[in-house]
Amino acid sequence: MTSTTAFWLAGRQATGETVFDVTSPWDGRTVGTVSVPTDAQVEEAVSAAHAVREDFAATPAHVRAAALDHVSRRLAERTEEIARLISAENGKPVKWARGEVGRAVSVFRFAAEEARRFNGGEAQRLDTDAGGQGRLAFTRRFPKGVVLGIAPFNFPLNLCAHKIAPAIAAGAPIILKPAPATPLSGLVLGELLAETELPAGSWSILPVPNDRMPALVQDERLPVISFTGSETVGYAIMDSVPRKHCTLELGGNGAAVVLADFASDEDLDRAAQRIATFSNYQGGQSCISVQRVIADASVYDRLLPRIVAAVEAQVTGDPNDDATDVGPLVSEAAAQRVESWVDEAVAAGATLLTGGKRDGASYAPTVLADVPADATISREEVFGPVLTVQKADGEAAAFAAVNDSKYGLQAGVFTHDLQTAFRAHRALEVGGVVIGDVPSYRADQMPYGGAKQSGVGREGVRFAMDDYTYERVMVLTGLAL
């Protein structure tokens, strides 16, 4: 019999009056049973966070840094256990889950480092004008208040880490809501945080159902919202609280551009392999997975069969098997949606080159060509193991094709030319340009976020800390400068 996993209320374990089962998308087994907080318990968590906000902001940097270092170490010690948990609740192949744990280890380590150096302050002399003689401005950053972090299912540990770690580093209390499909990985972070000396109320991890979130979003005691998820939900949150500070990471339909100079057999083999791997990793359920391939006409005919072969070589199956590259999607409903979009594109004239088959929550790695520009799969984020391939006549046309999207998260450009790299950086309307590779690279310390409808603000530890804080200036008067 599966035991019930408690949630974390103001730093302590608690249970509510109801529970829900977390099931594996691979075989339907119950992975865990999670307790759901009552409305009164949610209120207790919010009240505690609001009450401790000033004291937590004044907590010495070494205390916050030590707690973050502790979580980093403990994650590393429990890598295999946590990776198996991620794989079980999410369906992610265990080899990718191990990588996710490794990234979370780094996120908490980066946050510990930033906690030690953040907010040292900046002095600015004001006697550059006569009226400022004898005056000095000293500026520091202070938390805006309690952060409401809302995490998605696709990286159930690391994207929870990206909410929690920067908040603690900046001295901002946080209430984290993990995704209902994958709460167990986020709740593990509570186990590790509970081993630290962070003040009560400075953090809570609450598996609140989605239909109870509007009240939390509207709560004036939570002035900062950090959301990662769908465009529809993200902008609905922002529209409902126009006076709050919202950071939204809303995904995209990432493009990989292969230009004419990337033309040797070795180049094309590498591009095809990277595209195949990163259109299908995490089951394609990554905001920066490869969804669109835009190949220069001079290399298209040689690249396309390589991509198809590399995609067909992806090993699909049991996510618990170390050999598996592609597991199931998070649910059968998600796979059915992907299936419907592919079927719609084929009915509209797209050519199905491989894949296109669903088995329960699993969808076969799929390649489409000749996809109409107005097909759903061309315009929206597929969030599944599907890529489309199109031809472009030259660099300018390729870059225009990348920009022909309402999204703008990241793009990859396969080129050897440095001037082309800088032109791409200037021309592409995205938050990040990856040269010589697919768009699916994210270093957890760099600024990460998008343009257009891919979101607002930036994640990445230090950049999230900036989002969670504001500048406050102090003017000192009567100084002999």
Coordinates of C-alpha atoms in Angstrom, one line a residue:
M1 CA 0.0 0.0 0.0
T2 CA 1.3 3.4 -1.0
S3 CA 1.9 5.8 1.9
T4 CA 0.7 9.4 1.8
T5 CA 3.2 12.1 1.1
A6 CA 2.8 15.2 3.3
F7 CA 3.2 18.7 2.0
W8 CA 5.3 21.4 3.6
L9 CA 3.6 24.2 5.4
A10 CA 5.8 27.0 6.7
G11 CA 8.7 24.7 6.9
R12 CA 7.0 21.7 8.6
Q13 CA 5.2 18.6 7.4
A14 CA 1.4 18.8 7.3
T15 CA -1.5 16.8 5.9
G16 CA -4.9 17.9 4.7
E17 CA -8.3 16.2 4.6
T18 CA -8.1 14.8 1.1
V19 CA -5.5 13.1 -1.0
F20 CA -4.9 12.3 -4.7
D21 CA -2.9 9.6 -6.5
V22 CA 0.1 10.3 -8.7
T23 CA 0.3 7.8 -11.5
S24 CA 3.0 6.7 -13.9
P25 CA 2.2 7.8 -17.5
W26 CA 4.1 4.7 -18.7
D27 CA 2.2 1.9 -17.0
G28 CA -0.5 3.6 -14.9
R29 CA 0.8 2.4 -11.6
T30 CA 0.4 4.6 -8.5
V31 CA 3.7 6.2 -7.8
G32 CA 2.5 8.1 -4.7
T33 CA -0.4 9.5 -2.8
V34 CA -0.2 13.2 -2.0
S35 CA -2.1 15.1 0.7
V36 CA -3.9 18.2 -0.4
P37 CA -3.8 21.4 1.8
T38 CA -7.1 22.8 3.0
D39 CA -8.0 26.4 2.5
A40 CA -7.2 27.1 6.1
Q41 CA -3.7 25.6 5.7
V42 CA -3.1 27.6 2.6
E43 CA -4.1 30.7 4.5
E44 CA -1.7 29.7 7.3
A45 CA 1.2 29.4 4.9
V46 CA 0.5 32.7 3.2
S47 CA 0.1 34.5 6.6
A48 CA 3.4 33.0 7.9
A49 CA 5.3 34.0 4.7
H50 CA 3.9 37.5 4.9
A51 CA 4.7 37.8 8.6
V52 CA 8.3 36.7 8.2
R53 CA 9.2 38.7 5.1
E54 CA 11.1 41.5 6.9
D55 CA 13.0 39.2 9.1
F56 CA 13.9 36.9 6.3
A57 CA 15.1 39.7 4.2
A58 CA 17.4 40.6 7.0
T59 CA 18.7 37.0 7.5
P60 CA 22.5 37.0 7.2
A61 CA 23.7 35.9 3.8
H62 CA 25.8 33.1 5.2
V63 CA 22.6 31.5 6.7
R64 CA 20.8 31.5 3.4
A65 CA 23.9 30.4 1.5
A66 CA 24.5 27.5 3.9
A67 CA 20.9 26.3 3.4
L68 CA 21.3 26.4 -0.3
D69 CA 24.6 24.6 -0.2
H70 CA 23.0 22.0 1.9
V71 CA 20.2 21.3 -0.5
S72 CA 22.7 21.1 -3.4
R73 CA 24.8 18.5 -1.5
R74 CA 21.8 16.4 -0.5
L75 CA 20.4 16.4 -4.0
A76 CA 23.8 15.1 -5.3
E77 CA 23.8 12.4 -2.6
R78 CA 20.3 11.2 -3.6
T79 CA 20.7 11.5 -7.3
E80 CA 19.7 8.0 -8.3
E81 CA 16.7 7.9 -6.0
I82 CA 15.4 11.3 -7.1
A83 CA 16.0 10.5 -10.8
R84 CA 13.9 7.3 -10.4
L85 CA 11.2 9.3 -8.8
I86 CA 11.2 11.9 -11.6
S87 CA 11.0 9.1 -14.2
A88 CA 8.2 7.4 -12.4
E89 CA 5.9 10.4 -12.0
N90 CA 6.8 12.2 -15.2
G91 CA 7.6 9.3 -17.7
K92 CA 11.0 10.9 -18.5
P93 CA 13.7 8.4 -19.4
V94 CA 15.9 7.9 -16.4
K95 CA 19.0 9.0 -18.2
W96 CA 17.4 12.4 -18.8
A97 CA 16.1 12.4 -15.2
R98 CA 19.6 12.0 -13.9
G99 CA 20.6 15.0 -15.9
E100 CA 17.8 17.0 -14.4
V101 CA 18.9 16.2 -10.9
G102 CA 22.4 17.3 -11.8
R103 CA 21.1 20.6 -13.1
A104 CA 19.1 21.2 -9.8
V105 CA 22.3 20.5 -7.9
S106 CA 23.9 23.3 -9.9
V107 CA 21.0 25.7 -9.4
F108 CA 21.2 25.5 -5.6
R109 CA 25.0 25.8 -5.8
F110 CA 24.7 28.9 -8.0
A111 CA 22.1 30.4 -5.7
A112 CA 24.4 29.9 -2.7
E113 CA 27.2 31.7 -4.5
E114 CA 24.8 34.5 -5.5
A115 CA 23.5 34.8 -1.9
R116 CA 27.0 35.6 -0.7
R117 CA 27.7 38.3 -3.2
F118 CA 24.2 39.7 -4.0
N119 CA 23.2 43.2 -2.8
G120 CA 26.6 44.5 -1.7
G121 CA 25.3 47.9 -2.7
E122 CA 26.6 50.5 -5.1
A123 CA 27.8 54.0 -4.2
Q124 CA 27.3 57.0 -6.5
R125 CA 28.7 60.4 -5.8
L126 CA 26.1 63.2 -6.4
D127 CA 28.4 66.3 -6.4
T128 CA 28.6 66.2 -10.1
D129 CA 26.1 69.1 -9.8
A130 CA 26.5 71.9 -7.3
G131 CA 23.2 71.0 -5.6
G132 CA 24.6 67.5 -4.7
Q133 CA 27.8 68.7 -3.0
G134 CA 28.4 66.7 0.1
R135 CA 25.9 64.0 -0.9
L136 CA 26.4 60.3 -1.7
A137 CA 23.8 57.9 -3.0
F138 CA 24.0 54.3 -1.8
T139 CA 21.7 51.8 -3.6
R140 CA 20.8 48.3 -2.5
R141 CA 18.2 45.8 -3.6
F142 CA 15.4 44.6 -1.3
P143 CA 12.7 41.9 -1.8
K144 CA 9.4 43.0 -3.2
G145 CA 7.7 40.6 -0.9
V146 CA 6.5 37.0 -0.9
V147 CA 6.9 35.0 -4.2
L148 CA 4.3 32.7 -5.5
G149 CA 6.1 30.2 -7.6
I150 CA 4.1 28.0 -10.0
A151 CA 6.0 25.2 -11.6
P152 CA 5.2 22.9 -14.6
F153 CA 5.3 19.1 -15.0
N154 CA 8.1 18.7 -17.6
F155 CA 11.0 19.4 -15.3
P156 CA 9.4 18.7 -12.0
L157 CA 12.5 19.1 -9.9
N158 CA 14.7 21.6 -11.7
L159 CA 11.9 24.1 -12.5
C160 CA 10.9 24.0 -8.8
A161 CA 14.5 24.7 -8.0
H162 CA 14.4 27.7 -10.3
K163 CA 11.6 29.2 -8.3
I164 CA 12.8 28.3 -4.8
A165 CA 16.6 28.8 -4.9
P166 CA 16.6 32.5 -6.2
A167 CA 13.9 33.5 -3.7
I168 CA 15.9 32.1 -0.8
A169 CA 19.1 33.6 -2.1
A170 CA 17.5 37.0 -2.3
G171 CA 15.8 36.8 1.1
A172 CA 12.2 36.6 -0.3
P173 CA 9.8 34.1 1.2
I174 CA 8.3 31.7 -1.3
I175 CA 5.2 29.6 -1.6
L176 CA 5.7 26.9 -4.3
K177 CA 2.9 25.2 -6.2
P178 CA 4.2 22.1 -8.0
A179 CA 2.3 20.7 -11.0
P180 CA -0.6 18.4 -10.1
A181 CA 0.8 15.7 -12.3
T182 CA 4.2 15.7 -10.8
P183 CA 4.3 17.0 -7.2
L184 CA 6.5 14.4 -5.7
S185 CA 9.8 15.7 -7.0
G186 CA 9.0 19.2 -5.7
L187 CA 8.0 17.8 -2.3
V188 CA 11.5 16.2 -2.0
L189 CA 12.9 19.7 -2.0
G190 CA 10.9 20.3 1.2
E191 CA 12.6 17.3 2.9
L192 CA 15.9 18.9 2.2
L193 CA 15.0 22.4 3.1
A194 CA 13.5 21.2 6.4
E195 CA 17.0 20.0 7.3
T196 CA 18.3 23.6 7.2
E197 CA 18.0 26.5 9.7
L198 CA 15.8 28.7 7.5
P199 CA 13.2 30.6 9.5
A200 CA 9.7 29.1 9.8
G201 CA 7.4 30.6 7.2
S202 CA 10.1 31.5 4.7
W203 CA 9.1 28.6 2.4
S204 CA 6.1 26.3 1.8
I205 CA 5.4 23.7 -0.8
L206 CA 1.7 23.3 -1.4
P207 CA 0.2 20.9 -4.0
V208 CA -2.9 23.0 -4.4
P209 CA -5.3 21.9 -7.2
N210 CA -5.4 24.2 -10.2
D211 CA -9.0 25.2 -9.7
R212 CA -8.1 26.7 -6.3
M213 CA -5.2 28.8 -7.7
P214 CA -7.2 32.0 -8.6
A215 CA -7.5 33.0 -4.9
L216 CA -3.7 32.6 -4.3
V217 CA -2.9 34.5 -7.5
Q218 CA -5.2 37.4 -6.3
D219 CA -3.9 37.5 -2.8
E220 CA -2.3 40.9 -2.2
R221 CA 0.2 39.4 0.2
L222 CA 1.9 37.7 -2.7
P223 CA 3.1 40.6 -4.8
V224 CA 5.5 38.5 -7.1
I225 CA 4.4 35.6 -9.3
S226 CA 6.8 33.4 -11.1
F227 CA 5.0 31.1 -13.5
T228 CA 6.3 28.6 -16.0
G229 CA 3.7 26.9 -18.2
S230 CA 1.3 27.5 -21.0
E231 CA 0.8 30.8 -22.8
T232 CA -3.0 30.7 -22.1
V233 CA -2.6 30.3 -18.4
G234 CA 0.3 32.6 -18.0
Y235 CA -1.3 35.6 -19.7
A236 CA -4.6 34.9 -17.8
I237 CA -2.6 35.2 -14.6
M238 CA -1.0 38.4 -15.7
D239 CA -4.3 39.9 -16.9
S240 CA -5.9 39.1 -13.6
V241 CA -3.3 40.9 -11.5
P242 CA -2.1 43.8 -13.6
R243 CA -0.4 45.5 -10.6
K244 CA 1.7 42.5 -9.5
H245 CA 5.1 41.7 -10.8
C246 CA 4.8 38.6 -13.0
T247 CA 7.6 36.6 -14.6
L248 CA 6.2 34.3 -17.2
E249 CA 8.1 31.6 -19.1
L250 CA 5.6 30.4 -21.6
G251 CA 7.4 28.2 -24.1
G252 CA 7.9 28.4 -27.8
N253 CA 8.3 26.4 -31.0
G254 CA 12.0 26.3 -31.3
A255 CA 13.7 26.4 -34.7
A256 CA 17.0 24.9 -35.7
V257 CA 18.5 26.6 -38.8
V258 CA 21.1 24.7 -40.9
L259 CA 22.9 27.2 -43.2
A260 CA 24.8 26.6 -46.5
D261 CA 28.3 26.6 -44.9
F262 CA 27.3 23.7 -42.6
A263 CA 27.6 21.4 -45.6
S264 CA 30.2 18.6 -45.1
D265 CA 29.0 15.1 -44.5
E266 CA 30.4 15.4 -40.9
D267 CA 28.5 18.6 -40.4
L268 CA 25.2 17.3 -41.6
D269 CA 25.5 14.0 -39.7
R270 CA 26.1 16.1 -36.5
A271 CA 23.2 18.4 -37.2
A272 CA 20.9 15.5 -37.9
Q273 CA 21.9 13.7 -34.7
R274 CA 21.5 16.8 -32.5
I275 CA 18.2 17.6 -34.1
A276 CA 16.9 14.1 -33.7
T277 CA 18.0 13.9 -30.1
F278 CA 16.6 17.3 -29.0
S279 CA 13.3 17.1 -30.8
N280 CA 12.6 13.9 -28.8
Y281 CA 14.3 14.3 -25.4
Q282 CA 11.8 14.6 -22.6
G283 CA 9.3 13.3 -25.1
G284 CA 9.6 16.6 -26.8
Q285 CA 8.1 18.2 -23.7
S286 CA 10.6 21.0 -23.4
C287 CA 10.1 24.6 -24.2
I288 CA 13.3 24.6 -26.2
S289 CA 13.0 21.3 -27.9
V290 CA 13.5 21.4 -31.7
Q291 CA 10.1 21.7 -33.4
R292 CA 11.0 23.4 -36.6
V293 CA 14.0 22.7 -38.9
I294 CA 14.8 25.3 -41.4
A295 CA 17.4 24.1 -43.9
D296 CA 19.1 26.1 -46.6
A297 CA 18.1 24.8 -50.0
S298 CA 21.7 23.8 -50.8
V299 CA 21.8 21.3 -48.0
Y300 CA 18.1 20.3 -47.6
D301 CA 18.1 17.2 -49.8
R302 CA 21.2 15.8 -48.0
L303 CA 20.1 16.7 -44.5
L304 CA 16.5 15.4 -44.6
P305 CA 17.2 11.7 -45.0
R306 CA 19.8 12.0 -42.3
I307 CA 17.3 13.5 -39.9
V308 CA 14.7 10.8 -40.6
A309 CA 17.3 8.1 -40.0
A310 CA 18.5 9.7 -36.8
V311 CA 14.9 10.1 -35.5
E312 CA 14.2 6.4 -36.4
A313 CA 17.3 5.4 -34.4
Q314 CA 15.9 6.9 -31.2
V315 CA 15.1 4.2 -28.7
T316 CA 11.5 4.3 -27.4
G317 CA 10.0 2.4 -24.5
D318 CA 10.3 1.9 -20.8
P319 CA 11.6 5.1 -19.2
N320 CA 13.2 2.9 -16.4
D321 CA 15.5 1.4 -19.0
D322 CA 18.9 3.2 -19.3
A323 CA 18.8 2.5 -23.1
T324 CA 15.5 4.4 -23.6
D325 CA 15.8 7.8 -25.3
V326 CA 12.0 8.6 -25.6
G327 CA 9.4 7.7 -23.1
P328 CA 5.7 8.5 -22.9
L329 CA 4.2 11.9 -22.7
V330 CA 2.9 13.1 -19.3
S331 CA -0.6 11.7 -20.1
E332 CA -2.7 9.9 -22.7
A333 CA -4.6 13.2 -23.3
A334 CA -1.3 14.9 -24.1
A335 CA -0.5 12.2 -26.7
Q336 CA -4.0 12.4 -28.2
R337 CA -3.6 16.1 -28.7
V338 CA -0.3 15.6 -30.5
E339 CA -1.9 12.9 -32.6
S340 CA -4.7 15.2 -33.6
W341 CA -2.3 18.0 -34.7
V342 CA -0.2 15.6 -36.8
D343 CA -3.3 14.1 -38.4
E344 CA -4.6 17.6 -39.1
A345 CA -1.3 18.6 -40.8
V346 CA -1.2 15.4 -42.9
A347 CA -4.9 15.9 -44.0
A348 CA -3.9 19.4 -45.1
G349 CA -1.1 18.1 -47.3
A350 CA 1.9 17.6 -45.0
T351 CA 4.2 14.6 -45.8
L352 CA 4.7 12.1 -43.0
L353 CA 8.2 10.8 -43.2
T354 CA 8.3 8.7 -40.1
G355 CA 6.3 8.2 -36.9
G356 CA 2.8 9.4 -36.6
K357 CA 1.6 6.6 -34.4
R358 CA 0.2 6.7 -30.8
D359 CA 0.1 3.9 -28.2
G360 CA -1.6 5.1 -25.1
A361 CA 0.4 8.0 -23.6
S362 CA 3.3 7.3 -26.0
Y363 CA 3.7 8.9 -29.4
A364 CA 6.3 7.8 -31.9
P365 CA 9.1 10.2 -32.8
T366 CA 7.7 12.0 -35.9
V367 CA 9.1 14.0 -38.9
L368 CA 6.9 16.0 -41.2
A369 CA 7.7 17.9 -44.4
D370 CA 5.7 20.2 -46.6
V371 CA 3.6 21.3 -43.7
P372 CA 1.2 24.2 -44.5
A373 CA 2.1 27.4 -42.8
D374 CA -1.3 27.7 -41.2
A375 CA -1.4 24.2 -39.7
T376 CA -1.7 24.2 -35.9
I377 CA 1.6 22.3 -35.7
S378 CA 3.3 25.1 -37.6
R379 CA 2.0 27.9 -35.4
E380 CA 1.7 26.5 -31.9
E381 CA 3.9 24.7 -29.4
V382 CA 3.5 20.9 -30.0
F383 CA 5.1 19.8 -26.7
G384 CA 5.6 16.4 -28.1
P385 CA 8.2 14.3 -30.2
V386 CA 7.4 15.9 -33.5
L387 CA 9.4 18.1 -35.8
T388 CA 8.7 19.8 -39.1
V389 CA 11.4 20.4 -41.8
Q390 CA 11.2 23.2 -44.4
K391 CA 13.5 24.6 -47.1
A392 CA 14.8 28.2 -47.2
D393 CA 16.5 30.1 -50.0
G394 CA 19.4 31.7 -48.2
E395 CA 20.2 33.1 -44.8
A396 CA 17.8 36.0 -44.9
A397 CA 14.9 33.7 -45.8
A398 CA 15.9 31.3 -43.0
F399 CA 16.0 34.0 -40.4
A400 CA 12.6 35.4 -41.6
A401 CA 11.1 31.9 -41.2
V402 CA 12.4 31.7 -37.6
N403 CA 10.7 35.0 -36.9
D404 CA 7.5 34.0 -38.6
S405 CA 6.1 32.9 -35.2
K406 CA 4.3 34.4 -32.3
Y407 CA 6.9 32.8 -30.1
G408 CA 10.5 33.7 -29.5
L409 CA 12.2 31.7 -26.9
Q410 CA 15.4 30.3 -28.4
A411 CA 16.8 29.4 -31.8
G412 CA 19.8 27.3 -32.9
V413 CA 21.9 28.2 -35.9
F414 CA 24.3 25.7 -37.5
T415 CA 27.0 27.7 -39.1
H416 CA 30.8 28.0 -38.9
D417 CA 30.8 31.7 -39.8
L418 CA 31.4 34.3 -37.0
Q419 CA 29.8 37.1 -39.0
T420 CA 26.7 35.0 -39.6
A421 CA 26.6 34.3 -35.9
F422 CA 26.5 38.0 -35.1
R423 CA 23.9 38.6 -37.8
A424 CA 21.7 35.9 -36.3
H425 CA 22.1 37.4 -32.9
R426 CA 20.9 40.7 -34.3
A427 CA 18.1 39.4 -36.5
L428 CA 16.4 36.6 -34.6
E429 CA 13.6 37.8 -32.4
V430 CA 14.2 35.3 -29.5
G431 CA 15.6 35.3 -26.0
G432 CA 18.6 33.2 -26.8
V433 CA 20.5 32.2 -30.0
V434 CA 22.7 29.1 -29.8
I435 CA 25.4 29.0 -32.5
G436 CA 26.6 25.6 -33.9
D437 CA 23.8 23.6 -32.1
V438 CA 20.1 23.2 -31.5
P439 CA 18.1 25.7 -29.5
S440 CA 17.8 23.2 -26.7
Y441 CA 20.7 24.3 -24.6
R442 CA 20.2 26.1 -21.3
A443 CA 22.9 26.8 -18.7
D444 CA 21.1 27.4 -15.4
Q445 CA 23.1 30.5 -14.5
M446 CA 22.5 32.4 -17.7
P447 CA 19.4 34.6 -18.4
Y448 CA 16.6 32.5 -19.8
G449 CA 13.4 33.7 -21.2
G450 CA 11.7 34.8 -24.4
A451 CA 10.5 37.5 -26.7
K452 CA 7.0 38.1 -28.1
Q453 CA 4.5 35.6 -26.6
S454 CA 7.2 33.4 -25.1
G455 CA 6.9 35.3 -21.9
V456 CA 8.1 38.2 -19.7
G457 CA 11.2 38.5 -17.6
R458 CA 14.1 36.2 -17.2
E459 CA 15.0 33.1 -15.2
G460 CA 18.5 32.1 -14.3
V461 CA 19.5 32.4 -10.7
R462 CA 20.9 36.0 -10.5
F463 CA 18.3 37.3 -13.1
A464 CA 15.4 35.8 -11.1
M465 CA 16.8 37.5 -8.0
D466 CA 16.7 40.8 -9.8
D467 CA 13.1 40.1 -10.7
Y468 CA 12.2 39.3 -7.1
T469 CA 13.8 42.5 -5.7
Y470 CA 13.8 46.3 -6.3
E471 CA 16.4 49.1 -5.9
R472 CA 16.1 51.3 -2.9
V473 CA 18.4 54.3 -2.7
M474 CA 19.7 56.0 0.4
V475 CA 21.2 59.6 0.2
L476 CA 23.8 60.5 2.7
T477 CA 24.2 64.2 3.4
G478 CA 27.0 66.4 4.8
L479 CA 29.9 64.2 3.7
A480 CA 33.4 65.4 3.0
L481 CA 34.0 63.7 -0.3

